[in-house]
Coordinates of C-alpha atoms in Angstrom, one line a residue:
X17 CA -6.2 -164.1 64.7
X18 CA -2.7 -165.0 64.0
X19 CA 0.1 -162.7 64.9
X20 CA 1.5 -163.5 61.0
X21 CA 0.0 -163.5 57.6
X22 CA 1.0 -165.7 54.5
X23 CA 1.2 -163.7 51.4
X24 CA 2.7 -165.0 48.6
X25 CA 5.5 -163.6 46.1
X26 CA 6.8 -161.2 48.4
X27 CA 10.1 -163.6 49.9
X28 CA 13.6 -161.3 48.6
X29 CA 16.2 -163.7 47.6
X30 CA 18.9 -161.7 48.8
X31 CA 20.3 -160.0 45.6
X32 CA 22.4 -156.5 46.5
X33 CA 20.6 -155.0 44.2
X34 CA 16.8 -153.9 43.1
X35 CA 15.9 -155.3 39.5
X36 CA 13.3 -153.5 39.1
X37 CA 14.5 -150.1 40.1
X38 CA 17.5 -150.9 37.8
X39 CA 15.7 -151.6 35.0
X40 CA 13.4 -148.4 34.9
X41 CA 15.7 -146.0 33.4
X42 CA 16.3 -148.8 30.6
X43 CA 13.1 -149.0 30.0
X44 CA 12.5 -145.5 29.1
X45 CA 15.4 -145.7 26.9
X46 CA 13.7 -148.2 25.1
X47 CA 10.7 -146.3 24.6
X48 CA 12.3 -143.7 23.3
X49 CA 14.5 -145.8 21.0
X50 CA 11.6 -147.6 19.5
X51 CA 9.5 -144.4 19.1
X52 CA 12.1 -142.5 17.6
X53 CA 12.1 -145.4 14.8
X54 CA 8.8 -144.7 14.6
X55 CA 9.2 -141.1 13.7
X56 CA 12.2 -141.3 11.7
X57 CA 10.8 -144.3 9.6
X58 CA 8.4 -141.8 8.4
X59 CA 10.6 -139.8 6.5
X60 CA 13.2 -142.5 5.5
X61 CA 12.9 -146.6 6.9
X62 CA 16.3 -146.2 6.2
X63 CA 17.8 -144.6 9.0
X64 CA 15.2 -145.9 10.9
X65 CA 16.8 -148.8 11.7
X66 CA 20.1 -148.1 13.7
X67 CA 17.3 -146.0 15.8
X68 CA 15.5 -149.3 15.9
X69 CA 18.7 -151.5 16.0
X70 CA 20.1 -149.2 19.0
X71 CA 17.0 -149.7 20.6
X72 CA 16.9 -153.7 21.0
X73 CA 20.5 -153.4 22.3
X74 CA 18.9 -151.5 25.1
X75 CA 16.2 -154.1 25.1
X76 CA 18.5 -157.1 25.6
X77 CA 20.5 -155.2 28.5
X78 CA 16.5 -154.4 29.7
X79 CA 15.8 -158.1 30.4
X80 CA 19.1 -159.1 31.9
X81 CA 18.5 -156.7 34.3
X82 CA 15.0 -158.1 34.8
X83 CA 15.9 -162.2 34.5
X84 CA 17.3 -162.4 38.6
X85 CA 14.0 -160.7 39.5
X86 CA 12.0 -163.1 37.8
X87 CA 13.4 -166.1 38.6
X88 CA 14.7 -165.5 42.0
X89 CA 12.0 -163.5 44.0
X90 CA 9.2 -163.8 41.8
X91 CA 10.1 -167.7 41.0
X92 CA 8.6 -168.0 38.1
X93 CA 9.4 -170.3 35.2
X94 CA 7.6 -168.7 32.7
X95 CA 8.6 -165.0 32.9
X96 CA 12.4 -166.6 34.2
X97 CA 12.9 -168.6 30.9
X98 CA 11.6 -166.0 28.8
X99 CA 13.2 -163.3 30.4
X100 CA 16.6 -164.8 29.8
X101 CA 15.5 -166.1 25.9
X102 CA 14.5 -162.3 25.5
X103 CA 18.2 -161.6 25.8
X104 CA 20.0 -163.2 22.9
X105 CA 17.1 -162.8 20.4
X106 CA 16.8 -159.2 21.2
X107 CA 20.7 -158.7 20.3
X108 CA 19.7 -161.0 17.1
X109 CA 16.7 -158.6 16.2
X110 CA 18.7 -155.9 16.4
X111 CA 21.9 -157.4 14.0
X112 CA 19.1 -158.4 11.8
X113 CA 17.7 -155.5 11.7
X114 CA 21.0 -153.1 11.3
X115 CA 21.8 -155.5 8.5
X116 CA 18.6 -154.7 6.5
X117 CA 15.0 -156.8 7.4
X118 CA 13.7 -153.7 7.4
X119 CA 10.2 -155.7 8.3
X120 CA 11.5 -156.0 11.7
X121 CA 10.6 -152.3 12.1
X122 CA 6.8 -153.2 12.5
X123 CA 7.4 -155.5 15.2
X124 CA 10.0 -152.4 16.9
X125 CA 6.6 -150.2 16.2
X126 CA 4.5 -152.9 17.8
X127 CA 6.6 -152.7 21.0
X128 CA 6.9 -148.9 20.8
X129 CA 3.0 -149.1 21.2
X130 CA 3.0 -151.5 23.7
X131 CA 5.0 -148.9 26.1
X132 CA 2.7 -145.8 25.6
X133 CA -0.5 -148.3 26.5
X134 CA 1.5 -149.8 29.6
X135 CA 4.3 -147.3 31.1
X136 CA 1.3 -144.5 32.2
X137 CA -0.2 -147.8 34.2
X138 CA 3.6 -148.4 35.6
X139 CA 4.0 -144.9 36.5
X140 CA 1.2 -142.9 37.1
X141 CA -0.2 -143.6 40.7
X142 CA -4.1 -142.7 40.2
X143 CA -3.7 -145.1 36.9
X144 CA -2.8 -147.7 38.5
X145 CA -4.6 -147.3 41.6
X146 CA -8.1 -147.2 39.0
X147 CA -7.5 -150.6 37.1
X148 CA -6.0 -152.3 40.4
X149 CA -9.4 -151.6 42.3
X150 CA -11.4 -152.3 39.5
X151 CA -10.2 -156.0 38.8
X152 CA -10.2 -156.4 42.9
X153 CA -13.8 -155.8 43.0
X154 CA -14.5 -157.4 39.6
X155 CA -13.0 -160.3 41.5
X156 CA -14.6 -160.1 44.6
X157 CA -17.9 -159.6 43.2
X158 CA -16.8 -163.4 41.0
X159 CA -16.3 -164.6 44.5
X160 CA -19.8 -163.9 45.7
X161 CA -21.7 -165.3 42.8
X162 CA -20.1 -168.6 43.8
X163 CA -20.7 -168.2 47.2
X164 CA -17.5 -166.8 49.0
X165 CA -16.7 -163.5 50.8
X166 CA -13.7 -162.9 52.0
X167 CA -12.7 -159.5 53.4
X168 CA -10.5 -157.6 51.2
X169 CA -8.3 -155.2 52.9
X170 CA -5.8 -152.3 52.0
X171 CA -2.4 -153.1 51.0
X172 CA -0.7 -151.8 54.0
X173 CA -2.0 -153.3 56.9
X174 CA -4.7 -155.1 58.1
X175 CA -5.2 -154.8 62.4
X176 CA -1.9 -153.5 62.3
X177 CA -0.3 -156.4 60.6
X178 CA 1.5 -155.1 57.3
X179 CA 1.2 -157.5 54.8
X180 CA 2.2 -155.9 51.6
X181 CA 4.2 -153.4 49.8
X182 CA 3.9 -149.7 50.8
X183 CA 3.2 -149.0 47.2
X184 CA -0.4 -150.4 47.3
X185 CA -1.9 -148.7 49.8
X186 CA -5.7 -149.1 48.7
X187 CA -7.6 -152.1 49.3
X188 CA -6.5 -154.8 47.0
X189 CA -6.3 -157.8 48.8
X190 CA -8.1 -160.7 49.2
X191 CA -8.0 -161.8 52.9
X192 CA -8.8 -165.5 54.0
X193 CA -9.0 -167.2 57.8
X194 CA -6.5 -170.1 57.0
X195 CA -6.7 -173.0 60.0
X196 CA -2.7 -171.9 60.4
X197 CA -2.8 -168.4 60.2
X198 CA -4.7 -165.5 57.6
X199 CA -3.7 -166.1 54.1
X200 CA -3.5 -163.0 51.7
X201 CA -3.9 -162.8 48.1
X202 CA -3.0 -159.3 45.9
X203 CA -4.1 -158.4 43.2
X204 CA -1.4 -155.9 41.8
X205 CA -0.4 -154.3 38.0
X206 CA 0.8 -157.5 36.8
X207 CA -2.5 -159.1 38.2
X208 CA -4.3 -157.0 36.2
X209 CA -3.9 -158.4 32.3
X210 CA -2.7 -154.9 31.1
X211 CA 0.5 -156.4 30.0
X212 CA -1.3 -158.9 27.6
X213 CA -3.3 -156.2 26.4
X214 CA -0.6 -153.9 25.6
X215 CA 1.2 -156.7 24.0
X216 CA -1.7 -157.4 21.7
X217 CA -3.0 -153.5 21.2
X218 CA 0.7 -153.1 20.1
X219 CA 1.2 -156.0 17.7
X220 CA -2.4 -154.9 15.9
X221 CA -2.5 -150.9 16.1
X222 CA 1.0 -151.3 14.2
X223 CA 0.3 -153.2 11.2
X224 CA -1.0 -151.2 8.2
X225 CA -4.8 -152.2 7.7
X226 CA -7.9 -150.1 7.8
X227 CA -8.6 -148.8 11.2
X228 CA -12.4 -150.3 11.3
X229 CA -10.8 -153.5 10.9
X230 CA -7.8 -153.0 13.5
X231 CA -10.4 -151.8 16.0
X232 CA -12.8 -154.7 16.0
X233 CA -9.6 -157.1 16.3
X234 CA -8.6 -155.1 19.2
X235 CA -11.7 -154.7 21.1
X236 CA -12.3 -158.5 20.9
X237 CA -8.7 -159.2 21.9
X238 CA -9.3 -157.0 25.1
X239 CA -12.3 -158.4 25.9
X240 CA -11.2 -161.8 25.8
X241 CA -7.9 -161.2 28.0
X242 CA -10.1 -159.0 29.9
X243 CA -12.7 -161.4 30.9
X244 CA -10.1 -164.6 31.2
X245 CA -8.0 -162.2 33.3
X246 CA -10.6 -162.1 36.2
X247 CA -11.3 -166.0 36.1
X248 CA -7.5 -166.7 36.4
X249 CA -7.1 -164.2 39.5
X250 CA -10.4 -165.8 40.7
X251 CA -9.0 -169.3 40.8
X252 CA -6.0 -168.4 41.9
X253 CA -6.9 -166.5 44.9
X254 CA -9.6 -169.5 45.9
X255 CA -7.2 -172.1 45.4
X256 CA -4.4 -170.7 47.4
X257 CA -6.7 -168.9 50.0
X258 CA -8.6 -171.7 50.5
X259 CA -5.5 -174.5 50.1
X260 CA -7.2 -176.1 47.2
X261 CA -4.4 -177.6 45.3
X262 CA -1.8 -178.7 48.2
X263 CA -0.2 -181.9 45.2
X264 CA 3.1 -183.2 46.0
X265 CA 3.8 -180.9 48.4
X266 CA 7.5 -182.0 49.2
X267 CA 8.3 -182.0 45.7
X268 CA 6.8 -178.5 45.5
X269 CA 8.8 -177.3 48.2
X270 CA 11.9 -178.4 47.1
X271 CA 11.3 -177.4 43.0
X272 CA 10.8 -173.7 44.1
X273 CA 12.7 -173.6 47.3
X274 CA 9.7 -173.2 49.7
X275 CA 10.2 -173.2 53.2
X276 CA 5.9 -173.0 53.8
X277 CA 3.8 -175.7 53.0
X278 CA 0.8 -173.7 52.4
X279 CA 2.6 -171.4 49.6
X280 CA 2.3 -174.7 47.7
X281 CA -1.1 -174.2 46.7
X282 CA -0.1 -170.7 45.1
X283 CA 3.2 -171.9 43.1
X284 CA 1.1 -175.0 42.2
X285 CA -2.3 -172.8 40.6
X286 CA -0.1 -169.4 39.3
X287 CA 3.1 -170.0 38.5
X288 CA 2.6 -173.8 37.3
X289 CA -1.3 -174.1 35.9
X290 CA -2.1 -170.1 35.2
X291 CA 1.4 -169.0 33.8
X292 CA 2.5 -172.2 31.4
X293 CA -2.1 -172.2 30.1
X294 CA -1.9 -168.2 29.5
X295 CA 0.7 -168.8 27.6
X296 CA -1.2 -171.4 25.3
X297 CA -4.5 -169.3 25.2
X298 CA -2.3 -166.2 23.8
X299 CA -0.7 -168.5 21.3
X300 CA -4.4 -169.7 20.4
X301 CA -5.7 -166.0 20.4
X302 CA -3.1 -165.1 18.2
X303 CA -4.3 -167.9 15.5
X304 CA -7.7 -166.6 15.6
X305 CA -6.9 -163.0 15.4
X306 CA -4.6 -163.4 12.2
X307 CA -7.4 -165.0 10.7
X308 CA -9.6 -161.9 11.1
X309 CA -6.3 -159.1 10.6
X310 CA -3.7 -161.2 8.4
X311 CA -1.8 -158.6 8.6
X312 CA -0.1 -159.2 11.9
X313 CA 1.1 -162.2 10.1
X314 CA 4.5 -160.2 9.7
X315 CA 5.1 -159.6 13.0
X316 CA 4.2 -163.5 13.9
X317 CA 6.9 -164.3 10.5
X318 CA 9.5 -162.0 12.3
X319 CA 9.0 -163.7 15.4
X320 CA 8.9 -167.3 14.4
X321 CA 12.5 -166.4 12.4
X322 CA 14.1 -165.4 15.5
X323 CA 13.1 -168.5 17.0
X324 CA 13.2 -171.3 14.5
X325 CA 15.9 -169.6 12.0
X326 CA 13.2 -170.3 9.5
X327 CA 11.2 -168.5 6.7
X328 CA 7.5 -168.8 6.9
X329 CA 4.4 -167.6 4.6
X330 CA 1.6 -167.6 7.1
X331 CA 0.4 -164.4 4.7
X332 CA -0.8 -166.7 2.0
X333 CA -2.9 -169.0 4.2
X334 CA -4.8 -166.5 5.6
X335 CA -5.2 -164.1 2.9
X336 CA -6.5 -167.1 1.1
X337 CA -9.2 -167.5 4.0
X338 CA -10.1 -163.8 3.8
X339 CA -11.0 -164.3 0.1
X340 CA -12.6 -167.8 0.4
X341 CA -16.7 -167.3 -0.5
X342 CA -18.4 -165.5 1.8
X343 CA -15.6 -164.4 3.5
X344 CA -14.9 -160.3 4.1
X345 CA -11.8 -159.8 1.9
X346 CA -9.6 -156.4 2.8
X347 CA -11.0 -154.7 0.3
X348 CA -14.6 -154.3 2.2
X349 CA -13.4 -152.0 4.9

Protein backbone atom coordinates (compact mmCIF):
# COMPACT_ATOMS: atom_id res chain seq x y z
CA UNK A 1 0.00 0.00 0.00
CA UNK A 2 1.13 3.39 -0.81
CA UNK A 3 2.82 5.57 1.65
CA UNK A 4 0.16 8.62 0.41
CA UNK A 5 -3.52 8.74 -0.12
CA UNK A 6 -5.49 11.01 -2.69
CA UNK A 7 -8.41 12.65 -1.10
CA UNK A 8 -9.98 15.27 -2.73
CA UNK A 9 -11.11 18.94 -1.62
CA UNK A 10 -8.79 19.04 1.17
CA UNK A 11 -5.71 21.26 -0.91
CA UNK A 12 -5.52 25.06 1.27
CA UNK A 13 -4.92 27.77 -1.15
CA UNK A 14 -2.88 29.64 1.06
CA UNK A 15 -5.28 32.40 2.44
CA UNK A 16 -4.01 34.04 6.09
CA UNK A 17 -7.04 33.46 7.14
CA UNK A 18 -9.91 30.67 8.01
CA UNK A 19 -13.23 31.45 6.11
CA UNK A 20 -15.11 29.32 7.75
CA UNK A 21 -14.08 30.06 11.31
CA UNK A 22 -14.62 33.80 10.33
CA UNK A 23 -17.87 33.41 9.16
CA UNK A 24 -19.41 31.56 12.29
CA UNK A 25 -19.96 34.32 14.48
CA UNK A 26 -21.80 36.01 11.42
CA UNK A 27 -23.76 33.45 10.96
CA UNK A 28 -25.28 33.42 14.29
CA UNK A 29 -25.88 36.99 13.93
CA UNK A 30 -27.89 36.28 11.20
CA UNK A 31 -29.95 33.81 12.84
CA UNK A 32 -30.67 35.99 15.37
CA UNK A 33 -31.41 38.89 12.98
CA UNK A 34 -33.92 36.93 10.99
CA UNK A 35 -35.61 35.40 13.98
CA UNK A 36 -35.93 38.44 15.79
CA UNK A 37 -38.08 39.60 12.48
CA UNK A 38 -39.80 36.81 13.12
CA UNK A 39 -40.87 37.67 16.56
CA UNK A 40 -41.29 41.27 16.16
CA UNK A 41 -43.38 40.82 12.93
CA UNK A 42 -45.91 39.31 15.08
CA UNK A 43 -46.75 42.23 16.90
CA UNK A 44 -46.09 44.92 14.21
CA UNK A 45 -44.47 43.82 10.30
CA UNK A 46 -43.61 47.27 10.73
CA UNK A 47 -40.62 47.35 12.73
CA UNK A 48 -40.00 44.07 11.60
CA UNK A 49 -38.15 45.10 8.91
CA UNK A 50 -34.99 47.16 10.01
CA UNK A 51 -34.74 43.71 12.24
CA UNK A 52 -35.09 42.00 8.93
CA UNK A 53 -33.19 44.71 6.83
CA UNK A 54 -30.26 44.68 9.62
CA UNK A 55 -30.12 41.18 9.19
CA UNK A 56 -29.37 40.79 5.29
CA UNK A 57 -26.55 43.38 5.83
CA UNK A 58 -25.12 40.75 8.11
CA UNK A 59 -25.95 38.29 5.41
CA UNK A 60 -24.10 40.01 2.56
CA UNK A 61 -20.89 40.54 4.91
CA UNK A 62 -21.73 36.42 5.76
CA UNK A 63 -20.95 35.43 2.08
CA UNK A 64 -18.04 37.59 1.44
CA UNK A 65 -16.48 36.06 4.13
CA UNK A 66 -17.41 32.67 2.67
CA UNK A 67 -16.77 33.54 -1.34
CA UNK A 68 -12.53 32.86 -1.02
CA UNK A 69 -13.49 29.56 0.74
CA UNK A 70 -15.53 28.47 -2.02
CA UNK A 71 -13.73 29.24 -4.82
CA UNK A 72 -10.29 28.93 -3.72
CA UNK A 73 -10.03 25.62 -1.52
CA UNK A 74 -13.19 24.13 -2.18
CA UNK A 75 -12.95 25.24 -6.17
CA UNK A 76 -16.11 25.14 -6.92
CA UNK A 77 -18.00 27.12 -9.52
CA UNK A 78 -21.29 26.69 -8.34
CA UNK A 79 -21.13 27.59 -4.61
CA UNK A 80 -18.01 30.34 -5.89
CA UNK A 81 -20.40 32.25 -8.32
CA UNK A 82 -23.24 32.10 -6.08
CA UNK A 83 -21.39 32.93 -3.09
CA UNK A 84 -20.27 36.14 -4.52
CA UNK A 85 -24.02 36.90 -6.42
CA UNK A 86 -25.32 36.36 -2.77
CA UNK A 87 -23.49 39.49 -1.91
CA UNK A 88 -25.01 42.37 -3.82
CA UNK A 89 -28.57 40.91 -3.78
CA UNK A 90 -28.41 40.43 -0.15
CA UNK A 91 -27.58 44.32 0.30
CA UNK A 92 -30.52 44.82 -2.37
CA UNK A 93 -32.99 42.69 -0.21
CA UNK A 94 -32.25 44.36 2.53
CA UNK A 95 -32.69 48.32 0.86
CA UNK A 96 -35.80 46.81 -0.52
CA UNK A 97 -36.90 45.69 2.24
CA UNK A 98 -36.02 48.85 4.69
CA UNK A 99 -37.88 50.77 2.00
CA UNK A 100 -41.16 48.83 2.44
CA UNK A 101 -41.78 45.19 0.30
CA UNK A 102 -42.76 44.09 3.36
CA UNK A 103 -43.33 40.52 1.37
CA UNK A 104 -39.65 40.15 1.60
CA UNK A 105 -40.25 39.31 5.32
CA UNK A 106 -41.47 35.68 4.34
CA UNK A 107 -38.50 34.91 2.42
CA UNK A 108 -36.27 36.59 5.79
CA UNK A 109 -38.70 33.87 7.78
CA UNK A 110 -37.87 31.20 5.28
CA UNK A 111 -34.14 31.71 5.92
CA UNK A 112 -34.70 32.16 9.66
CA UNK A 113 -36.10 28.48 9.42
CA UNK A 114 -33.53 27.21 7.34
CA UNK A 115 -30.90 28.07 10.29
CA UNK A 116 -32.76 26.34 13.22
CA UNK A 117 -33.10 23.01 10.80
CA UNK A 118 -29.28 23.26 9.80
CA UNK A 119 -27.03 25.15 12.51
CA UNK A 120 -27.77 22.07 15.33
CA UNK A 121 -26.27 19.72 12.31
CA UNK A 122 -23.22 22.51 12.02
CA UNK A 123 -22.72 22.52 15.59
CA UNK A 124 -23.78 19.81 17.60
CA UNK A 125 -21.12 16.93 17.32
CA UNK A 126 -23.44 13.68 18.01
CA UNK A 127 -25.86 15.51 15.24
CA UNK A 128 -23.70 15.47 12.87
CA UNK A 129 -21.82 12.50 13.65
CA UNK A 130 -25.73 10.57 13.27
CA UNK A 131 -26.65 11.79 9.64
CA UNK A 132 -22.89 11.65 8.46
CA UNK A 133 -22.84 7.73 9.27
CA UNK A 134 -26.15 7.25 8.22
CA UNK A 135 -25.66 8.51 4.48
CA UNK A 136 -21.98 6.65 4.60
CA UNK A 137 -23.62 3.36 5.13
CA UNK A 138 -26.78 4.33 3.06
CA UNK A 139 -24.02 4.60 0.52
CA UNK A 140 -22.05 1.81 1.05
CA UNK A 141 -24.87 -0.50 1.24
CA UNK A 142 -25.76 1.43 -2.77
CA UNK A 143 -22.28 0.19 -3.45
CA UNK A 144 -22.92 -3.45 -2.77
CA UNK A 145 -26.15 -3.82 -4.58
CA UNK A 146 -24.06 -2.98 -7.69
CA UNK A 147 -21.48 -5.02 -6.85
CA UNK A 148 -18.60 -2.92 -5.16
CA UNK A 149 -17.03 -2.96 -1.63
CA UNK A 150 -14.75 -0.87 -0.77
CA UNK A 151 -13.49 -0.47 2.86
CA UNK A 152 -14.71 2.52 4.50
CA UNK A 153 -12.56 3.81 7.23
CA UNK A 154 -12.57 6.57 9.99
CA UNK A 155 -11.80 9.94 9.19
CA UNK A 156 -8.51 10.15 10.93
CA UNK A 157 -6.34 7.63 9.76
CA UNK A 158 -6.31 4.65 8.04
CA UNK A 159 -2.79 2.20 8.90
CA UNK A 160 -1.53 5.24 10.35
CA UNK A 161 -1.94 7.41 7.23
CA UNK A 162 -4.15 10.49 8.18
CA UNK A 163 -6.25 11.31 5.49
CA UNK A 164 -8.77 13.70 6.70
CA UNK A 165 -9.82 16.43 9.01
CA UNK A 166 -9.51 15.75 12.73
CA UNK A 167 -13.09 16.76 12.99
CA UNK A 168 -14.45 13.54 11.45
CA UNK A 169 -13.23 11.07 13.42
CA UNK A 170 -15.82 8.20 12.79
CA UNK A 171 -15.74 6.16 9.83
CA UNK A 172 -16.89 8.12 6.82
CA UNK A 173 -14.86 7.38 4.10
CA UNK A 174 -14.97 5.45 1.23
CA UNK A 175 -11.53 3.85 0.66
CA UNK A 176 -10.38 2.54 -2.87
CA UNK A 177 -6.98 0.55 -4.09
CA UNK A 178 -6.08 3.07 -6.97
CA UNK A 179 -3.21 1.43 -9.46
CA UNK A 180 -1.20 4.81 -8.15
CA UNK A 181 -1.84 4.95 -4.70
CA UNK A 182 -5.37 4.59 -2.23
CA UNK A 183 -7.87 7.01 -3.27
CA UNK A 184 -10.37 8.37 -0.58
CA UNK A 185 -13.73 9.63 -0.79
CA UNK A 186 -15.69 11.55 2.36
CA UNK A 187 -18.71 11.86 2.88
CA UNK A 188 -19.01 14.99 5.21
CA UNK A 189 -22.19 17.62 6.32
CA UNK A 190 -22.27 19.17 3.04
CA UNK A 191 -22.28 15.56 1.59
CA UNK A 192 -25.13 14.85 3.35
CA UNK A 193 -28.19 17.02 1.46
CA UNK A 194 -29.21 18.76 4.75
CA UNK A 195 -28.52 21.99 3.28
CA UNK A 196 -31.09 21.43 0.39
CA UNK A 197 -33.37 20.30 2.86
CA UNK A 198 -33.23 23.14 5.15
CA UNK A 199 -33.47 25.33 2.21
CA UNK A 200 -36.70 23.81 1.14
CA UNK A 201 -38.25 23.02 4.83
CA UNK A 202 -37.56 26.80 5.23
CA UNK A 203 -39.10 28.27 2.08
CA UNK A 204 -42.41 25.88 2.78
CA UNK A 205 -42.87 25.88 6.74
CA UNK A 206 -42.84 29.80 6.28
CA UNK A 207 -45.56 30.49 3.90
CA UNK A 208 -49.08 30.80 5.45
CA UNK A 209 -51.04 27.61 4.28
CA UNK A 210 -52.68 24.88 6.28
CA UNK A 211 -50.16 22.75 7.99
CA UNK A 212 -51.62 19.27 6.36
CA UNK A 213 -50.84 20.72 3.27
CA UNK A 214 -47.28 22.23 4.14
CA UNK A 215 -46.41 18.81 5.56
CA UNK A 216 -47.12 16.65 2.63
CA UNK A 217 -45.09 19.25 0.38
CA UNK A 218 -42.31 18.85 2.83
CA UNK A 219 -42.11 15.23 3.33
CA UNK A 220 -42.01 14.73 -0.46
CA UNK A 221 -39.42 17.46 -0.93
CA UNK A 222 -37.19 15.53 1.68
CA UNK A 223 -37.65 12.40 0.27
CA UNK A 224 -36.86 13.33 -3.03
CA UNK A 225 -33.49 15.28 -2.03
CA UNK A 226 -33.06 12.58 0.33
CA UNK A 227 -33.08 9.74 -2.07
CA UNK A 228 -31.21 11.75 -5.03
CA UNK A 229 -28.65 12.79 -2.33
CA UNK A 230 -27.31 9.12 -1.92
CA UNK A 231 -27.26 8.42 -5.88
CA UNK A 232 -25.13 11.68 -6.34
CA UNK A 233 -22.53 10.66 -3.48
CA UNK A 234 -22.78 7.11 -5.03
CA UNK A 235 -21.62 8.21 -8.42
CA UNK A 236 -19.34 10.46 -7.31
CA UNK A 237 -17.42 8.34 -5.04
CA UNK A 238 -17.35 5.34 -7.99
CA UNK A 239 -16.38 7.64 -10.47
CA UNK A 240 -13.55 9.27 -8.72
CA UNK A 241 -12.50 6.09 -6.72
CA UNK A 242 -12.55 4.05 -9.49
CA UNK A 243 -11.11 6.93 -12.20
CA UNK A 244 -14.28 6.69 -14.26
CA UNK A 245 -14.41 10.00 -15.89
CA UNK A 246 -10.59 11.03 -16.47
CA UNK A 247 -12.04 13.69 -19.99
CA UNK A 248 -9.70 16.21 -21.05
CA UNK A 249 -7.54 15.80 -18.49
CA UNK A 250 -5.05 18.73 -19.29
CA UNK A 251 -7.71 21.02 -19.79
CA UNK A 252 -9.06 19.92 -16.42
CA UNK A 253 -5.95 20.51 -14.73
CA UNK A 254 -5.36 23.69 -15.89
CA UNK A 255 -9.32 25.00 -15.50
CA UNK A 256 -9.08 24.24 -11.63
CA UNK A 257 -5.43 24.50 -11.10
CA UNK A 258 -4.70 20.73 -10.47
CA UNK A 259 -1.45 19.53 -10.00
CA UNK A 260 -2.86 15.44 -9.82
CA UNK A 261 -4.23 13.86 -12.75
CA UNK A 262 -6.37 11.53 -10.87
CA UNK A 263 -8.35 14.49 -8.96
CA UNK A 264 -9.67 15.01 -12.52
CA UNK A 265 -12.15 12.45 -12.24
CA UNK A 266 -13.55 14.12 -8.92
CA UNK A 267 -13.63 17.98 -10.30
CA UNK A 268 -15.06 16.43 -13.49
CA UNK A 269 -18.28 14.23 -11.66
CA UNK A 270 -18.85 16.77 -8.39
CA UNK A 271 -18.07 20.00 -9.04
CA UNK A 272 -18.83 20.02 -12.95
CA UNK A 273 -21.72 17.18 -13.56
CA UNK A 274 -23.29 16.94 -9.73
CA UNK A 275 -23.06 20.71 -8.71
CA UNK A 276 -24.31 22.66 -12.12
CA UNK A 277 -27.48 19.15 -12.42
CA UNK A 278 -28.42 19.74 -8.58
CA UNK A 279 -28.92 22.90 -9.38
CA UNK A 280 -31.40 22.14 -12.28
CA UNK A 281 -33.27 19.32 -10.33
CA UNK A 282 -33.94 22.07 -7.37
CA UNK A 283 -35.08 24.51 -9.95
CA UNK A 284 -37.43 21.64 -11.37
CA UNK A 285 -38.45 20.59 -7.70
CA UNK A 286 -39.41 23.91 -7.03
CA UNK A 287 -41.97 23.96 -10.21
CA UNK A 288 -43.51 20.96 -9.05
CA UNK A 289 -43.83 21.88 -5.45
CA UNK A 290 -45.58 25.33 -6.19
CA UNK A 291 -47.96 23.50 -8.13
CA UNK A 292 -48.99 21.42 -4.99
CA UNK A 293 -48.31 24.66 -2.22
CA UNK A 294 -48.82 28.00 -4.52
CA UNK A 295 -48.07 29.60 -1.82
CA UNK A 296 -44.31 29.64 -1.94
CA UNK A 297 -45.02 31.43 -5.15
CA UNK A 298 -44.10 34.68 -3.08
CA UNK A 299 -40.98 33.77 -2.06
CA UNK A 300 -40.07 32.38 -5.82
CA UNK A 301 -41.73 36.39 -6.98
CA UNK A 302 -39.22 37.89 -4.38
CA UNK A 303 -36.51 36.03 -5.60
CA UNK A 304 -36.94 36.25 -9.29
CA UNK A 305 -37.24 40.39 -8.62
CA UNK A 306 -33.89 40.43 -7.17
CA UNK A 307 -32.66 38.76 -10.03
CA UNK A 308 -34.43 39.89 -13.12
CA UNK A 309 -35.58 43.50 -11.67
CA UNK A 310 -38.95 42.23 -12.86
CA UNK A 311 -42.59 41.77 -11.45
CA UNK A 312 -43.99 38.35 -11.90
CA UNK A 313 -47.55 36.72 -11.11
CA UNK A 314 -46.71 33.05 -10.86
CA UNK A 315 -49.71 33.18 -8.01
CA UNK A 316 -52.33 33.32 -10.71
CA UNK A 317 -51.11 30.34 -12.81
CA UNK A 318 -51.06 28.12 -10.12
CA UNK A 319 -53.92 29.02 -8.12
CA UNK A 320 -55.77 28.59 -11.37
CA UNK A 321 -54.33 24.83 -11.52
CA UNK A 322 -55.39 24.32 -7.93
CA UNK A 323 -58.98 25.12 -8.89
CA UNK A 324 -59.03 23.50 -12.42
CA UNK A 325 -61.75 20.30 -12.19
CA UNK A 326 -60.68 17.77 -10.07
CA UNK A 327 -58.09 19.51 -8.70
CA UNK A 328 -57.84 19.96 -4.55
CA UNK A 329 -58.42 23.74 -4.21
CA UNK A 330 -57.08 25.43 -0.67
CA UNK A 331 -60.09 25.39 0.65
CA UNK A 332 -60.12 21.24 1.16
CA UNK A 333 -57.57 21.21 3.83
Amino acid sequence: MSETVLQAGVDIAGLSFDPVTVSEPLMWLVLVAFLGSVAVAQYDERLARPVGTVGWVVFAAYWLVLAPHFILIQKSVVEGLGSVVAVPLSLYTAYLLWNGRESLLVLTRAIGIMGVIYVPFLTIGPLRQAIIEVVTDQVAFLMTVIGYDPMVVDGLSHNGIEITSKQYPYENTFWFDGNERPITYTIILACTGIGSISIFAGGILAVKAPWRRKLRVLAVAVGIIYVLNLLRNLGIALAFGLQKAQFFPETVMALFGLSDAQLVSYYIVDRMLAQFGSVIVLVGLTWVLMRELPELTVIVEDLLFLVTGTEYDLGTAFEKDQTEPGSPTPGDD
